[in-house]
Structure formats: C-alpha cells, structure tokens
C-alpha cells in the first residue's frame, strides 16, 4: 500500500496541538508572553458546546453512544492571513483561544521556530517530566505476586 505524502508543517501542527492540549492555560499564556506577538484578531470567538462520545465494547465491537462531553473551540487570524484553530475538552474558552493563536503562529514562517523554542519545547519538557514522576510514583507501589506450587501429586 502506498503511504500518503506527509506534510512536515501538518506534522508540526499536530505535535504542537498534542502538547498544548495537555498544558495548563496559565502555562501557555506565560510562554506566549516571551514572544513579540504580531497583530491578530479572533476569527471565531471562544464558544462551548457538546459532542457525542462513542465507544466500542471490547475495543472492536459495535459502536454505541457513550455520552456527551463539553468542548470549547476558537479561531484566531493573524494580520498576515494565517488562521489557527483550537479545540479543548471542557469549557475553557481562554485555553482554546491561546491554542488557536499558537496554531496560527506555527503556520507563520517567521514565528514558527520561535514558537517551537519558547512555547512548545518548554511545555513538552514539563509534560515529559510529569510523566516520568508519575511513572516513578506508580512503580513504587508495584507489588509482585509469587505462587508457590506444592509438591503433592
């Protein structure tokens, strides 16, 4: 099977969105302060709504409607024309707006590297550190069970 051509900018945006959605709103805002932001305006004000969450029995069974989850979305347009989108679980419209701004900045040729260095990289490092700490804490509570086999028989 032929693999579709992978766009490097699309991969960069996907990776950035993965990091940004797991970061706290305050941390994203603090990182963005270090960048000289270009003029921008909301293309879509932050708004919240519901999406249907679907599940599958055993992971591969028939799909069913599990329930609804609240989501927030926003869109930001830079003066140079790039439009960024942000979607997050929950009702945090400010976070959706900040993610949309980062998405637009990543598409900008002039600021993509700066956003990667000053926003995405520090947040990625914080996430990896938190995952490492959680793995260490989890490993400390691990219990190994051994079964002794009796020689009767």
mmCIF file of C-alpha atoms in Angstrom:
data_model
loop_
_atom_site.group_PDB
_atom_site.id
_atom_site.type_symbol
_atom_site.label_atom_id
_atom_site.label_comp_id
_atom_site.label_asym_id
_atom_site.label_seq_id
_atom_site.Cartn_x
_atom_site.Cartn_y
_atom_site.Cartn_z
ATOM 1 C CA UNK A 1 0.000 0.000 0.000
ATOM 2 C CA UNK A 2 1.322 3.462 -0.857
ATOM 3 C CA UNK A 3 1.781 5.778 2.128
ATOM 4 C CA UNK A 4 0.284 9.258 1.636
ATOM 5 C CA UNK A 5 2.772 12.130 1.471
ATOM 6 C CA UNK A 6 3.249 13.582 4.930
ATOM 7 C CA UNK A 7 3.363 17.361 5.103
ATOM 8 C CA UNK A 8 6.024 18.491 7.623
ATOM 9 C CA UNK A 9 4.021 21.580 8.593
ATOM 10 C CA UNK A 10 0.960 19.431 9.273
ATOM 11 C CA UNK A 11 3.064 17.102 11.444
ATOM 12 C CA UNK A 12 4.491 20.115 13.331
ATOM 13 C CA UNK A 13 0.982 21.462 13.963
ATOM 14 C CA UNK A 14 -0.276 18.035 15.101
ATOM 15 C CA UNK A 15 2.617 17.619 17.541
ATOM 16 C CA UNK A 16 2.164 21.142 18.890
ATOM 17 C CA UNK A 17 -1.573 20.607 19.425
ATOM 18 C CA UNK A 18 -0.827 17.418 21.350
ATOM 19 C CA UNK A 19 1.436 19.323 23.735
ATOM 20 C CA UNK A 20 -0.799 22.393 24.050
ATOM 21 C CA UNK A 21 -3.995 20.494 24.847
ATOM 22 C CA UNK A 22 -2.280 18.824 27.822
ATOM 23 C CA UNK A 23 -0.768 22.055 29.180
ATOM 24 C CA UNK A 24 -2.423 24.362 31.684
ATOM 25 C CA UNK A 25 -3.914 27.602 30.369
ATOM 26 C CA UNK A 26 -1.665 29.685 32.640
ATOM 27 C CA UNK A 27 1.476 27.948 31.376
ATOM 28 C CA UNK A 28 0.576 28.555 27.720
ATOM 29 C CA UNK A 29 -0.109 32.230 28.461
ATOM 30 C CA UNK A 30 3.172 32.559 30.394
ATOM 31 C CA UNK A 31 5.154 31.083 27.496
ATOM 32 C CA UNK A 32 3.433 33.312 24.931
ATOM 33 C CA UNK A 33 4.444 36.427 26.891
ATOM 34 C CA UNK A 34 8.046 35.770 25.844
ATOM 35 C CA UNK A 35 7.145 36.227 22.163
ATOM 36 C CA UNK A 36 6.557 39.544 20.388
ATOM 37 C CA UNK A 37 3.095 38.663 19.089
ATOM 38 C CA UNK A 38 2.032 40.053 15.712
ATOM 39 C CA UNK A 39 -1.353 41.764 15.314
ATOM 40 C CA UNK A 40 -4.172 39.236 15.418
ATOM 41 C CA UNK A 41 -7.929 39.101 15.811
ATOM 42 C CA UNK A 42 -10.457 36.437 16.711
ATOM 43 C CA UNK A 43 -11.870 34.784 13.608
ATOM 44 C CA UNK A 44 -14.259 32.885 15.901
ATOM 45 C CA UNK A 45 -14.833 33.896 19.499
ATOM 46 C CA UNK A 46 -14.380 31.096 22.035
ATOM 47 C CA UNK A 47 -17.558 29.084 22.400
ATOM 48 C CA UNK A 48 -18.522 25.921 24.247
ATOM 49 C CA UNK A 49 -20.736 23.075 23.157
ATOM 50 C CA UNK A 50 -21.265 19.343 23.391
ATOM 51 C CA UNK A 51 -20.005 16.445 21.311
ATOM 52 C CA UNK A 52 -21.215 12.855 21.372
ATOM 53 C CA UNK A 53 -18.589 10.425 22.613
ATOM 54 C CA UNK A 54 -18.769 6.996 21.023
ATOM 55 C CA UNK A 55 -17.370 3.781 22.416
ATOM 56 C CA UNK A 56 -16.959 0.139 21.416
ATOM 57 C CA UNK A 57 -17.402 -2.949 23.550
ATOM 58 C CA UNK A 58 -14.011 -4.614 23.912
ATOM 59 C CA UNK A 59 -12.417 -2.019 21.643
ATOM 60 C CA UNK A 60 -13.570 -3.667 18.421
ATOM 61 C CA UNK A 61 -17.267 -4.377 18.939
ATOM 62 C CA UNK A 62 -20.271 -2.495 17.659
ATOM 63 C CA UNK A 63 -20.100 1.260 18.328
ATOM 64 C CA UNK A 64 -22.508 2.831 20.800
ATOM 65 C CA UNK A 65 -23.137 6.344 22.119
ATOM 66 C CA UNK A 66 -21.339 6.559 25.449
ATOM 67 C CA UNK A 67 -22.418 10.081 26.367
ATOM 68 C CA UNK A 68 -21.732 13.743 25.767
ATOM 69 C CA UNK A 69 -18.610 15.748 26.546
ATOM 70 C CA UNK A 70 -18.277 19.507 26.660
ATOM 71 C CA UNK A 71 -15.749 21.110 24.307
ATOM 72 C CA UNK A 72 -14.583 24.643 23.605
ATOM 73 C CA UNK A 73 -13.330 25.984 20.310
ATOM 74 C CA UNK A 74 -11.870 29.192 18.950
ATOM 75 C CA UNK A 75 -10.164 30.522 15.829
ATOM 76 C CA UNK A 76 -7.589 33.312 15.510
ATOM 77 C CA UNK A 77 -6.456 35.138 12.358
ATOM 78 C CA UNK A 78 -3.071 36.829 12.134
ATOM 79 C CA UNK A 79 -2.737 40.100 10.229
ATOM 80 C CA UNK A 80 -0.622 38.189 7.691
ATOM 81 C CA UNK A 81 -3.589 35.880 6.945
ATOM 82 C CA UNK A 82 -2.795 32.631 8.810
ATOM 83 C CA UNK A 83 -5.771 31.165 10.660
ATOM 84 C CA UNK A 84 -5.305 28.931 13.679
ATOM 85 C CA UNK A 85 -7.861 26.700 15.368
ATOM 86 C CA UNK A 86 -8.084 25.479 18.938
ATOM 87 C CA UNK A 87 -10.309 22.757 20.391
ATOM 88 C CA UNK A 88 -10.200 21.527 24.003
ATOM 89 C CA UNK A 89 -12.272 19.252 26.184
ATOM 90 C CA UNK A 90 -14.128 21.224 28.815
ATOM 91 C CA UNK A 91 -15.333 24.794 28.992
ATOM 92 C CA UNK A 92 -12.010 26.650 28.921
ATOM 93 C CA UNK A 93 -12.547 29.181 26.130
ATOM 94 C CA UNK A 94 -9.359 31.068 27.005
ATOM 95 C CA UNK A 95 -7.284 27.921 26.507
ATOM 96 C CA UNK A 96 -8.968 27.270 23.143
ATOM 97 C CA UNK A 97 -8.108 30.848 22.107
ATOM 98 C CA UNK A 98 -4.462 30.503 23.164
ATOM 99 C CA UNK A 99 -4.138 27.195 21.324
ATOM 100 C CA UNK A 100 -5.656 28.777 18.208
ATOM 101 C CA UNK A 101 -3.148 31.639 18.449
ATOM 102 C CA UNK A 102 -0.257 29.161 18.741
ATOM 103 C CA UNK A 103 -1.608 27.217 15.763
ATOM 104 C CA UNK A 104 -1.685 30.387 13.650
ATOM 105 C CA UNK A 105 1.834 31.349 14.776
ATOM 106 C CA UNK A 106 3.168 27.890 13.873
ATOM 107 C CA UNK A 107 1.845 28.381 10.332
ATOM 108 C CA UNK A 108 3.671 31.697 10.082
ATOM 109 C CA UNK A 109 7.084 31.181 8.526
ATOM 110 C CA UNK A 110 8.640 33.985 10.574
ATOM 111 C CA UNK A 111 7.486 32.834 14.003
ATOM 112 C CA UNK A 112 7.215 29.039 13.754
ATOM 113 C CA UNK A 113 10.728 28.393 15.087
ATOM 114 C CA UNK A 114 10.353 30.908 17.905
ATOM 115 C CA UNK A 115 7.038 29.359 18.996
ATOM 116 C CA UNK A 116 8.635 25.913 18.925
ATOM 117 C CA UNK A 117 11.566 27.069 21.082
ATOM 118 C CA UNK A 118 9.777 29.353 23.549
ATOM 119 C CA UNK A 119 6.355 27.704 23.902
ATOM 120 C CA UNK A 120 6.194 24.119 22.645
ATOM 121 C CA UNK A 121 9.634 22.902 23.815
ATOM 122 C CA UNK A 122 9.258 24.073 27.453
ATOM 123 C CA UNK A 123 5.723 22.657 27.670
ATOM 124 C CA UNK A 124 6.907 19.369 26.133
ATOM 125 C CA UNK A 125 9.706 19.154 28.708
ATOM 126 C CA UNK A 126 7.264 19.826 31.564
ATOM 127 C CA UNK A 127 4.926 17.121 30.287
ATOM 128 C CA UNK A 128 7.750 14.561 29.974
ATOM 129 C CA UNK A 129 8.962 15.411 33.487
ATOM 130 C CA UNK A 130 5.452 14.999 34.897
ATOM 131 C CA UNK A 131 5.067 11.657 33.108
ATOM 132 C CA UNK A 132 8.406 10.482 34.500
ATOM 133 C CA UNK A 133 7.405 11.462 38.045
ATOM 134 C CA UNK A 134 4.078 9.679 37.679
ATOM 135 C CA UNK A 135 5.814 6.550 36.374
ATOM 136 C CA UNK A 136 8.212 6.635 39.337
ATOM 137 C CA UNK A 137 5.349 7.031 41.821
ATOM 138 C CA UNK A 138 3.423 4.229 40.166
ATOM 139 C CA UNK A 139 6.443 1.922 40.132
ATOM 140 C CA UNK A 140 6.925 2.493 43.882
ATOM 141 C CA UNK A 141 3.508 0.961 44.561
ATOM 142 C CA UNK A 142 4.036 -2.088 42.390
ATOM 143 C CA UNK A 143 3.502 -5.434 44.062
ATOM 144 C CA UNK A 144 4.837 -8.683 42.624
ATOM 145 C CA UNK A 145 2.900 -11.808 43.492
ATOM 146 C CA UNK A 146 4.515 -15.203 43.516
ATOM 147 C CA UNK A 147 2.656 -18.505 43.615
ATOM 148 C CA UNK A 148 4.233 -21.459 45.296
ATOM 149 C CA UNK A 149 3.398 -24.834 43.849
ATOM 150 C CA UNK A 150 3.023 -27.604 46.323
ATOM 151 C CA UNK A 151 4.781 -30.855 45.569
ATOM 152 C CA UNK A 152 1.778 -33.101 46.106
ATOM 153 C CA UNK A 153 0.576 -35.153 43.480
#
